[in-house]
Structure formats: C-alpha cells, structure tokens
C-alpha cells in the first residue's frame, strides 16, 4: 500500500507582508484537513476536494469567498477536479453565487456525462443538485472591492495587481495509489465578463493520471493555457524526470517561450512531491509520513510533525 501524500498551494505571485501569516495558516490548515481524509483511508479525490474547499472558505485566497472582481464588480469563479484512475474530470467556469465551486465541479464529474459547464448552465445544474445559492455580496471582501476600484482608475495598471493572484489547488495520492488534483479561482482582477482562464481547462489548471501523477497550477492563466502547463509537467515525468525537475523544466519553458510566470504543485505515482514557482512567492504546504512541510518564499521549508501542527491548529495557529 502507498503512503498517502497531499500537497496544496494558495496561489503564486506576490503575497503582501500583512497577508503572509494568513496565507501560511490557510495552506497548512487545508493540507492537514486533506491529510486527515487520506489517513482515515479516504480517496485522493475526497482529499483534494476537502483541501480546496477549506481554502475557498478562507478570504485570504482568490477563490470562493475572497475572489477578485470582474470589470463589472462581480465574482465569477472557475474550478476543476480530476481523478487519475480513469481520467474522469469535472469543471465549471464563470459561476456566481455559490460558496464552493469545487463541489460543483465534482458533481459535474460524477452526475453528468460532460466535463465542463459554464455560467448559466452551471447555475441551473447547481440548482438541480440542490446546492444553496448565496448572495454574490457574501463572496466579496472589502479588499477585493478596494482593489477593483483601484484598477478602475484611468492611470491604474491592473497587470501590477495581478502579481498577487491566489488561485488555490491540491494534489494527492491515496493508499490505493490513486492520484487526483483540484484547482479553484476567482480569476484575474477586473477581467472581462465571461473570461475563462486556465483553471477550468483540463491539462492547464490541473491534470491527474495514475500512470504518472498529478499537478495543479497557479499564475498567469493565459500563459499557462498556451503551454498546457499541468499536462506538460506530467509529460516530463513520463520521460523519467523527478517531480521537481519536471516542474522547473515546464515553468522555465513557460517563462522563456511566452514570458509567463507561475507555480505548480506535483505528486508522482511513487508519492514523491514538489512545490515550485517562478514568481516571487507561492504559499504551499505538504503532508507526507505524518510530517508537515510548508513555505512561501523560494527555499523556505518549515517542518513540523502533524501532531504538533494539529495541536497548534486547535490553539488558533
């Protein structure tokens, strides 16, 4: 039997000083929750959904509550989930007024013959599945509104603000050796209405295949789509590269070929993992062998035992 592993990210980019602690705590909490599922014999797909849902509910991240706003000042979210066993996947794009798009993506995967539902259709499906609607305002934080206003100013440069992107994602391998990935985002600040980024696109925002492993990405969506980043990483692993080298090679290609920056988390079929990024920062956390690893800056890697982490978790980090 495999030793289960989970890796999560809270987005690549620039994490402002005052948000660092919240970002670290958020990815650690998500990793511990996902690992809890795996430890009890749960599936990789349950673990990644749980971890991502935890970050969607955390306003520190650009997903679920805390998502950035489009040009009209509304939240439109994208999410994907993928099961490495039979390459089943479900995704939603441009969804509004639901708390956890990742749950809806999972239902698309399990309850329909399709892989991606968008906007109004996704909304009707959510209703049919009994997912509670919440007022759009409930997902909007003060910070997202402030940023949206700033970006509307005539001399503003939204590109400058995009450096702090905050897509969330998770990859896992369970004790049966099945892998899965999940990714969720509010997208780009002040994006055009109806813009779909890499997150909802299979192979770009995430990919999972038991034959090689799983990856979830974050960063500049359009660049990620151009190189189909998640699938590219798995391709490199199929050629024999370690998760770390595969991730770095793919990120390097994206940078040199299309000038795009981003970050990725990866686990291979042997349970080896990596969290790599070409941006200034990426919040990430991993649990393997009852050890928790986490960081934000390049080269930063804290280690704690899971028991110690859970104890400080219950004291409120």
PDB file of N, CA, C and O in Angstrom, residues 19-29 61 283-285 294-297 300 302 317:
ATOM      1  N   UNK A  19      -0.379  39.824   4.740  1.00  0.00           N
ATOM      2  CA  UNK A  19      -1.223  38.659   4.442  1.00  0.00           C
ATOM      3  C   UNK A  19      -0.455  37.343   4.518  1.00  0.00           C
ATOM      4  O   UNK A  19      -1.016  36.270   4.358  1.00  0.00           O
ATOM      5  N   UNK A  20       0.847  37.453   4.781  1.00  0.00           N
ATOM      6  CA  UNK A  20       1.688  36.262   4.791  1.00  0.00           C
ATOM      7  C   UNK A  20       1.234  35.223   5.797  1.00  0.00           C
ATOM      8  O   UNK A  20       1.092  34.055   5.490  1.00  0.00           O
ATOM      9  N   UNK A  21       1.018  35.684   7.023  1.00  0.00           N
ATOM     10  CA  UNK A  21       0.672  34.754   8.089  1.00  0.00           C
ATOM     11  C   UNK A  21      -0.641  34.040   7.790  1.00  0.00           C
ATOM     12  O   UNK A  21      -0.755  32.824   7.969  1.00  0.00           O
ATOM     13  N   UNK A  22      -1.622  34.796   7.312  1.00  0.00           N
ATOM     14  CA  UNK A  22      -2.912  34.211   6.963  1.00  0.00           C
ATOM     15  C   UNK A  22      -2.807  33.213   5.833  1.00  0.00           C
ATOM     16  O   UNK A  22      -3.466  32.165   5.833  1.00  0.00           O
ATOM     17  N   UNK A  23      -1.934  33.508   4.855  1.00  0.00           N
ATOM     18  CA  UNK A  23      -1.737  32.588   3.728  1.00  0.00           C
ATOM     19  C   UNK A  23      -1.073  31.298   4.189  1.00  0.00           C
ATOM     20  O   UNK A  23      -1.465  30.209   3.781  1.00  0.00           O
ATOM     21  N   UNK A  24      -0.057  31.448   5.035  1.00  0.00           N
ATOM     22  CA  UNK A  24       0.624  30.260   5.574  1.00  0.00           C
ATOM     23  C   UNK A  24      -0.336  29.395   6.373  1.00  0.00           C
ATOM     24  O   UNK A  24      -0.419  28.192   6.168  1.00  0.00           O
ATOM     25  N   UNK A  25      -1.076  30.040   7.269  1.00  0.00           N
ATOM     26  CA  UNK A  25      -2.012  29.302   8.120  1.00  0.00           C
ATOM     27  C   UNK A  25      -3.075  28.612   7.273  1.00  0.00           C
ATOM     28  O   UNK A  25      -3.473  27.478   7.552  1.00  0.00           O
ATOM     29  N   UNK A  26      -3.516  29.294   6.214  1.00  0.00           N
ATOM     30  CA  UNK A  26      -4.568  28.753   5.350  1.00  0.00           C
ATOM     31  C   UNK A  26      -4.149  27.512   4.587  1.00  0.00           C
ATOM     32  O   UNK A  26      -4.917  26.550   4.486  1.00  0.00           O
ATOM     33  N   UNK A  27      -2.916  27.512   4.051  1.00  0.00           N
ATOM     34  CA  UNK A  27      -2.475  26.314   3.314  1.00  0.00           C
ATOM     35  C   UNK A  27      -2.170  25.166   4.268  1.00  0.00           C
ATOM     36  O   UNK A  27      -2.431  24.005   3.951  1.00  0.00           O
ATOM     37  N   UNK A  28      -1.652  25.494   5.437  1.00  0.00           N
ATOM     38  CA  UNK A  28      -1.380  24.456   6.434  1.00  0.00           C
ATOM     39  C   UNK A  28      -2.680  23.782   6.869  1.00  0.00           C
ATOM     40  O   UNK A  28      -2.793  22.557   6.907  1.00  0.00           O
ATOM     41  N   UNK A  29      -3.698  24.611   7.149  1.00  0.00           N
ATOM     42  CA  UNK A  29      -4.993  24.074   7.561  1.00  0.00           C
ATOM     43  C   UNK A  29      -5.570  23.165   6.476  1.00  0.00           C
ATOM     44  O   UNK A  29      -6.060  22.072   6.744  1.00  0.00           O
ATOM     45  N   UNK A  61      -7.589  33.917   0.183  1.00  0.00           N
ATOM     46  CA  UNK A  61      -7.268  33.402  -1.154  1.00  0.00           C
ATOM     47  C   UNK A  61      -8.256  33.864  -2.215  1.00  0.00           C
ATOM     48  O   UNK A  61      -9.415  34.138  -1.920  1.00  0.00           O
ATOM     49  N   UNK A 283       2.384  30.351  -1.666  1.00  0.00           N
ATOM     50  CA  UNK A 283       2.131  29.660  -0.398  1.00  0.00           C
ATOM     51  C   UNK A 283       1.818  28.197  -0.714  1.00  0.00           C
ATOM     52  O   UNK A 283       1.057  27.913  -1.632  1.00  0.00           O
ATOM     53  N   UNK A 284       2.439  27.292   0.026  1.00  0.00           N
ATOM     54  CA  UNK A 284       2.240  25.860  -0.215  1.00  0.00           C
ATOM     55  C   UNK A 284       2.415  25.086   1.091  1.00  0.00           C
ATOM     56  O   UNK A 284       3.027  25.579   2.038  1.00  0.00           O
ATOM     57  N   UNK A 285       1.866  23.895   1.128  1.00  0.00           N
ATOM     58  CA  UNK A 285       2.049  23.002   2.271  1.00  0.00           C
ATOM     59  C   UNK A 285       1.895  21.558   1.805  1.00  0.00           C
ATOM     60  O   UNK A 285       1.161  21.287   0.854  1.00  0.00           O
ATOM     61  N   UNK A 294       5.960  23.319   4.894  1.00  0.00           N
ATOM     62  CA  UNK A 294       5.269  24.471   4.305  1.00  0.00           C
ATOM     63  C   UNK A 294       6.212  25.648   4.098  1.00  0.00           C
ATOM     64  O   UNK A 294       7.284  25.720   4.709  1.00  0.00           O
ATOM     65  N   UNK A 295       5.807  26.568   3.225  1.00  0.00           N
ATOM     66  CA  UNK A 295       6.614  27.751   2.954  1.00  0.00           C
ATOM     67  C   UNK A 295       5.904  28.718   2.036  1.00  0.00           C
ATOM     68  O   UNK A 295       4.803  28.455   1.544  1.00  0.00           O
ATOM     69  N   UNK A 296       6.552  29.864   1.825  1.00  0.00           N
ATOM     70  CA  UNK A 296       6.040  30.884   0.898  1.00  0.00           C
ATOM     71  C   UNK A 296       7.147  31.389  -0.020  1.00  0.00           C
ATOM     72  O   UNK A 296       6.948  31.576  -1.205  1.00  0.00           O
ATOM     73  N   UNK A 297       8.332  31.602   0.552  1.00  0.00           N
ATOM     74  CA  UNK A 297       9.450  32.133  -0.233  1.00  0.00           C
ATOM     75  C   UNK A 297      10.262  31.016  -0.870  1.00  0.00           C
ATOM     76  O   UNK A 297      10.254  29.887  -0.371  1.00  0.00           O
ATOM     77  N   UNK A 300      12.304  28.411   1.225  1.00  0.00           N
ATOM     78  CA  UNK A 300      11.766  28.336   2.586  1.00  0.00           C
ATOM     79  C   UNK A 300      11.023  27.014   2.765  1.00  0.00           C
ATOM     80  O   UNK A 300      10.166  26.654   1.963  1.00  0.00           O
ATOM     81  N   UNK A 302       9.570  24.933   6.200  1.00  0.00           N
ATOM     82  CA  UNK A 302       9.438  24.608   7.617  1.00  0.00           C
ATOM     83  C   UNK A 302       8.937  23.173   7.745  1.00  0.00           C
ATOM     84  O   UNK A 302       8.197  22.704   6.888  1.00  0.00           O
ATOM     85  N   UNK A 317      -3.387  28.588  15.661  1.00  0.00           N
ATOM     86  CA  UNK A 317      -2.115  28.914  14.969  1.00  0.00           C
ATOM     87  C   UNK A 317      -1.345  30.026  15.664  1.00  0.00           C
ATOM     88  O   UNK A 317      -1.206  31.128  15.157  1.00  0.00           O
TER      89      UNK A 317
END
